[in-house]
Amino acid sequence: MRKIFEHTADAGIEVKGENLSEAFDEVSLAFTEIITGGNLPNLKSFHSIDLEGIDLDNLLIRYISHLIFLFDTENFIVGSTNLQIIMDKNKKLKGKIHGEKYNEKKHGYGVEIKAISYHMLNVSEGPPSKIKLILDL
């Protein structure tokens, strides 16, 4: 389950998943839906993910920042993920994200995401796992 909500020149995302990996997957798809206005891409290519954070909130910030980087540098948008979260002293996110290069004519246009905000950021391990975040547009 994912929900996108408006927040004063920003966009908010609320997701729920059976586990953290599913919740991170839902965040990825909501991220793409904001950029495209709702359309998801074909799964033509992938990027490997290997990120680490001091806690789950920090891991999510690093992940969203990485998605923004991939969009800004390669126009890559996510259509599917295969992610695993490892709960060591530092939290780790490993796996692959699948998608394709963004094409406005094919995918449509929503808005550009500039950054993730710490405001209202919350990652709840669950079950069910829940994530709430605000994106600067």
CSV table of C-alpha atoms in Angstrom, one decimal:
chain,number,residue,atom,x,y,z
A,1,MET,CA,0.0,0.0,0.0
A,2,ARG,CA,1.3,3.4,-0.9
A,3,LYS,CA,-0.1,6.9,-0.6
A,4,ILE,CA,1.2,10.2,-2.0
A,5,PHE,CA,0.1,13.4,-0.2
A,6,GLU,CA,0.8,17.1,-0.7
A,7,HIS,CA,2.8,19.1,1.7
A,8,THR,CA,3.4,22.9,1.0
A,9,ALA,CA,5.5,22.7,-2.3
A,10,ASP,CA,6.6,19.3,-1.3
A,11,ALA,CA,5.2,15.8,-1.7
A,12,GLY,CA,4.8,13.2,1.0
A,13,ILE,CA,4.8,9.5,0.8
A,14,GLU,CA,3.3,7.0,3.2
A,15,VAL,CA,3.8,3.3,2.6
A,16,LYS,CA,3.1,0.1,4.4
A,17,GLY,CA,4.6,-3.3,3.8
A,18,GLU,CA,4.7,-6.7,5.4
A,19,ASN,CA,8.4,-6.1,6.0
A,20,LEU,CA,11.0,-3.4,5.5
A,21,SER,CA,12.0,-4.7,2.1
A,22,GLU,CA,8.5,-4.4,0.9
A,23,ALA,CA,8.1,-0.9,2.4
A,24,PHE,CA,11.3,0.2,0.7
A,25,ASP,CA,9.9,-1.2,-2.6
A,26,GLU,CA,6.7,0.8,-2.2
A,27,VAL,CA,8.7,4.0,-1.5
A,28,SER,CA,10.7,3.3,-4.8
A,29,LEU,CA,7.5,3.0,-6.8
A,30,ALA,CA,5.9,6.1,-5.2
A,31,PHE,CA,9.1,8.0,-6.0
A,32,THR,CA,8.8,7.1,-9.7
A,33,GLU,CA,5.1,7.9,-9.7
A,34,ILE,CA,5.8,11.4,-8.5
A,35,ILE,CA,8.3,12.0,-11.3
A,36,THR,CA,6.1,10.5,-14.1
A,37,GLY,CA,2.7,11.5,-12.8
A,38,GLY,CA,1.8,7.9,-12.1
A,39,ASN,CA,3.3,5.7,-14.9
A,40,LEU,CA,5.9,3.0,-14.1
A,41,PRO,CA,8.7,2.1,-16.5
A,42,ASN,CA,9.5,-1.2,-18.3
A,43,LEU,CA,12.3,-3.3,-16.6
A,44,LYS,CA,15.0,-2.9,-19.3
A,45,SER,CA,18.0,-2.4,-17.1
A,46,PHE,CA,19.1,-2.5,-13.4
A,47,HIS,CA,21.4,-0.9,-10.9
A,48,SER,CA,23.0,-2.7,-7.9
A,49,ILE,CA,22.3,-1.2,-4.5
A,50,ASP,CA,24.8,-1.5,-1.6
A,51,LEU,CA,24.1,1.2,1.0
A,52,GLU,CA,24.7,1.5,4.7
A,53,GLY,CA,23.2,3.8,7.3
A,54,ILE,CA,23.6,4.3,11.1
A,55,ASP,CA,19.8,3.6,11.5
A,56,LEU,CA,16.8,3.0,9.4
A,57,ASP,CA,16.0,6.7,8.9
A,58,ASN,CA,19.5,7.3,7.7
A,59,LEU,CA,19.4,4.3,5.4
A,60,LEU,CA,16.2,5.6,3.8
A,61,ILE,CA,17.7,9.0,3.3
A,62,ARG,CA,20.8,7.5,1.6
A,63,TYR,CA,18.5,5.3,-0.6
A,64,ILE,CA,16.3,8.2,-1.7
A,65,SER,CA,19.3,10.4,-2.3
A,66,HIS,CA,20.8,7.6,-4.5
A,67,LEU,CA,17.5,7.4,-6.5
A,68,ILE,CA,17.7,11.2,-7.0
A,69,PHE,CA,21.3,10.8,-8.1
A,70,LEU,CA,20.5,8.1,-10.6
A,71,PHE,CA,17.6,10.2,-12.0
A,72,ASP,CA,19.8,13.3,-12.2
A,73,THR,CA,22.8,11.7,-13.8
A,74,GLU,CA,21.3,8.9,-15.9
A,75,ASN,CA,17.5,9.7,-16.1
A,76,PHE,CA,17.0,6.3,-14.5
A,77,ILE,CA,13.5,5.6,-13.0
A,78,VAL,CA,12.6,2.5,-10.9
A,79,GLY,CA,9.8,0.1,-11.9
A,80,SER,CA,10.7,-2.8,-9.6
A,81,THR,CA,13.1,-3.7,-6.8
A,82,ASN,CA,14.7,-6.8,-5.2
A,83,LEU,CA,16.1,-5.4,-2.0
A,84,GLN,CA,17.2,-6.9,1.3
A,85,ILE,CA,17.7,-5.0,4.5
A,86,ILE,CA,20.4,-6.4,6.9
A,87,MET,CA,19.9,-5.4,10.5
A,88,ASP,CA,23.5,-5.2,11.8
A,89,LYS,CA,25.0,-2.5,14.0
A,90,ASN,CA,24.7,-0.3,10.9
A,91,LYS,CA,21.7,-1.0,8.8
A,92,LYS,CA,22.4,-2.2,5.2
A,93,LEU,CA,20.4,-2.2,2.0
A,94,LYS,CA,21.5,-4.6,-0.7
A,95,GLY,CA,19.9,-5.7,-4.0
A,96,LYS,CA,18.9,-4.5,-7.4
A,97,ILE,CA,16.5,-1.9,-8.7
A,98,HIS,CA,15.1,-2.4,-12.1
A,99,GLY,CA,13.7,0.2,-14.5
A,100,GLU,CA,14.7,2.2,-17.6
A,101,LYS,CA,15.8,5.6,-18.8
A,102,TYR,CA,13.1,8.2,-18.3
A,103,ASN,CA,11.3,9.5,-21.5
A,104,GLU,CA,8.8,12.2,-20.9
A,105,LYS,CA,6.8,11.2,-24.0
A,106,LYS,CA,6.6,7.6,-22.9
A,107,HIS,CA,6.3,8.0,-19.1
A,108,GLY,CA,4.6,11.3,-18.7
A,109,TYR,CA,5.7,14.1,-16.5
A,110,GLY,CA,4.8,14.8,-12.9
A,111,VAL,CA,7.4,16.9,-11.0
A,112,GLU,CA,11.1,16.8,-10.4
A,113,ILE,CA,12.3,15.6,-7.0
A,114,LYS,CA,15.2,17.7,-5.5
A,115,ALA,CA,15.8,16.1,-2.1
A,116,ILE,CA,14.4,14.1,0.8
A,117,SER,CA,13.6,16.1,3.9
A,118,TYR,CA,14.2,15.1,7.5
A,119,HIS,CA,10.9,16.7,8.4
A,120,MET,CA,8.3,14.1,9.4
A,121,LEU,CA,10.7,11.2,8.4
A,122,ASN,CA,9.7,8.0,10.1
A,123,VAL,CA,10.7,4.4,9.4
A,124,SER,CA,8.8,1.8,11.6
A,125,GLU,CA,10.2,-1.8,11.5
A,126,GLY,CA,6.8,-3.4,12.2
A,127,PRO,CA,5.3,-5.7,11.2
A,128,PRO,CA,3.7,-4.2,9.3
A,129,SER,CA,6.6,-1.9,8.3
A,130,LYS,CA,5.6,1.7,7.7
A,131,ILE,CA,7.5,4.6,6.2
A,132,LYS,CA,6.6,8.2,6.0
A,133,LEU,CA,8.7,10.9,4.3
A,134,ILE,CA,8.6,14.3,2.6
A,135,LEU,CA,10.3,15.1,-0.7
A,136,ASP,CA,11.4,18.6,-1.7
A,137,LEU,CA,10.1,19.4,-5.2
